[in-house]
PDB file of C-alpha atoms in Angstrom:
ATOM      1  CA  UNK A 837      29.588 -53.061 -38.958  1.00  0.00           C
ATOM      2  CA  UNK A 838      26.773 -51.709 -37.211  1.00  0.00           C
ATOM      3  CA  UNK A 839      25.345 -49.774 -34.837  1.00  0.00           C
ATOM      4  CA  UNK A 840      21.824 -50.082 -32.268  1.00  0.00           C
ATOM      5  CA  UNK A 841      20.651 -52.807 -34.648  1.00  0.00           C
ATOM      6  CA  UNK A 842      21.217 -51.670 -38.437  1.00  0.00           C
ATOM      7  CA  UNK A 843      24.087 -52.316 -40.936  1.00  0.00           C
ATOM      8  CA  UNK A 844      25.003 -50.816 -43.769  1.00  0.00           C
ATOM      9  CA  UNK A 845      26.928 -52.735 -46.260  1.00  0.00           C
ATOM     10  CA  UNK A 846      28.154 -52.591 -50.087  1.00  0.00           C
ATOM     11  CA  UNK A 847      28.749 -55.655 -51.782  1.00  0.00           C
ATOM     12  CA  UNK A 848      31.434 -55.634 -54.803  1.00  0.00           C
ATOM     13  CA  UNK A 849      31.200 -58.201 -57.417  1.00  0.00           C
ATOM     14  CA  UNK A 850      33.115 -58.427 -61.107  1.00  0.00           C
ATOM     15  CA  UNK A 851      30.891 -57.413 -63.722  1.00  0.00           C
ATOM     16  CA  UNK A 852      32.810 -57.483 -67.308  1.00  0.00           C
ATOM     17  CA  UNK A 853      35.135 -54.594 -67.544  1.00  0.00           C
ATOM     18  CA  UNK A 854      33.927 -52.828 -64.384  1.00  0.00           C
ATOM     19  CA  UNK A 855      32.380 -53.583 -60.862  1.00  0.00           C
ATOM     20  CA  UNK A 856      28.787 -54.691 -59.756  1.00  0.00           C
ATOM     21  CA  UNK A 857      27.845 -52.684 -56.527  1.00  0.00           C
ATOM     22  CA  UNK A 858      24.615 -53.801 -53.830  1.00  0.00           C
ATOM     23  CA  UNK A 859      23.716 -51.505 -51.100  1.00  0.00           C
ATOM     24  CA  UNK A 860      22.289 -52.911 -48.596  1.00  0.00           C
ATOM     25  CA  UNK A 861      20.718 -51.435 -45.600  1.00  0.00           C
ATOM     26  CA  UNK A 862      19.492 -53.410 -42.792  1.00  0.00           C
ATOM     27  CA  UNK A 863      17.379 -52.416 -39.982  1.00  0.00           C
ATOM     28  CA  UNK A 864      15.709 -55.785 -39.340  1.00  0.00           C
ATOM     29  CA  UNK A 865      17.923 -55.911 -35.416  1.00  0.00           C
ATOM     30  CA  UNK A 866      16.896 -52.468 -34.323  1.00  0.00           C
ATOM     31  CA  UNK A 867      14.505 -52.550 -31.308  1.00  0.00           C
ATOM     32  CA  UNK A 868      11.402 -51.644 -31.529  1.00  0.00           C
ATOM     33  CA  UNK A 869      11.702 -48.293 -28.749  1.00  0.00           C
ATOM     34  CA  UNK A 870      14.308 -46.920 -31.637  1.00  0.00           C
ATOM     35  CA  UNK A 871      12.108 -47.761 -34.688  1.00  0.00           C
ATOM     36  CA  UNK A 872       9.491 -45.681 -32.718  1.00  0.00           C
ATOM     37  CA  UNK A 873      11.695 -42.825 -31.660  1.00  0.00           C
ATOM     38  CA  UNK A 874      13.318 -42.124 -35.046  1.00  0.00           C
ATOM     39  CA  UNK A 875      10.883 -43.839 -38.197  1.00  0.00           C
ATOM     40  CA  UNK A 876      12.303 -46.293 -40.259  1.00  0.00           C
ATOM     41  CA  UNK A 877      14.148 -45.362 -43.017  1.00  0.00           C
ATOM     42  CA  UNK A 878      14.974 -41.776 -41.249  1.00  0.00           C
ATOM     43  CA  UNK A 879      15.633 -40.786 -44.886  1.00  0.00           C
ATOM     44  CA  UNK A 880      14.498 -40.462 -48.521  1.00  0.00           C
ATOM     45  CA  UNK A 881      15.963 -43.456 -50.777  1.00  0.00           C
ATOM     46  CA  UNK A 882      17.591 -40.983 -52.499  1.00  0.00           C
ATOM     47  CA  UNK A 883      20.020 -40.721 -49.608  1.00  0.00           C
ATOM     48  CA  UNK A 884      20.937 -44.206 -50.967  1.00  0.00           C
ATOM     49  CA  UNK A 885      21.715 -43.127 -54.400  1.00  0.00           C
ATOM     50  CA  UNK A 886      23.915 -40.506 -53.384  1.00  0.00           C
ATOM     51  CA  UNK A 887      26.159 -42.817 -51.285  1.00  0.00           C
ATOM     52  CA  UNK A 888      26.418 -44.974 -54.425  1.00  0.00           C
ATOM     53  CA  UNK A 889      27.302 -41.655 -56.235  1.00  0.00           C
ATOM     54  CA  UNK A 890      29.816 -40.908 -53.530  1.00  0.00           C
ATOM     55  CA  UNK A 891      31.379 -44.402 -53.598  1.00  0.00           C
ATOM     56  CA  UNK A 892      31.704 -44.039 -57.449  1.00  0.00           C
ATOM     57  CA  UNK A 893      33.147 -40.723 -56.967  1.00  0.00           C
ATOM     58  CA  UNK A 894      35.659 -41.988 -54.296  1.00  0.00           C
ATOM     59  CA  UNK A 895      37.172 -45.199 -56.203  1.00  0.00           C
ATOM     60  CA  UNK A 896      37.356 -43.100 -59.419  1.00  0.00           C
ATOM     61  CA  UNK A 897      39.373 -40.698 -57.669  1.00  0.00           C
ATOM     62  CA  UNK A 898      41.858 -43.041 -56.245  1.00  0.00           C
ATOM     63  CA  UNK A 899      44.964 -44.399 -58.358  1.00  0.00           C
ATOM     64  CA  UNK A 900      44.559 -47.862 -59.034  1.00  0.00           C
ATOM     65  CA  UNK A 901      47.882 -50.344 -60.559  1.00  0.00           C
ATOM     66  CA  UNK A 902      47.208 -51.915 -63.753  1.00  0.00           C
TER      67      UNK A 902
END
């Protein structure tokens, strides 16, 4: 999935008991008028802890079987 050039992905491997998460944020396909126009990242890398915060927050919330 993305969208003028970037992708933002999660990767979810087994890790032992729980779940081994990558974020991964690509803007490597964005042309180079938009990488002007809005600066590469647009925001703090702490925006990228807080999705994996909100990911956390979202599977922990859901029912799961087992």
């Amino acid at each position: 999935w993305g969208s003028a050039g970037w992708v933002w992905r999660y990767d979810l491997a087994s890790a032992g008991e729980g779940t081994r998460v990558t974020l991964t944020y690509d803007w490597s396909a964005v042309p180079e008028a938009l990488r002007a126009e809005f600066g590469l990242p647009p925001f703090p890398p702490s925006f990228l802890d807080d999705s994996l915060a909100a990911l956390e927050q979202a599977v922990a919330s859901t029912p799961h079987d087992g």
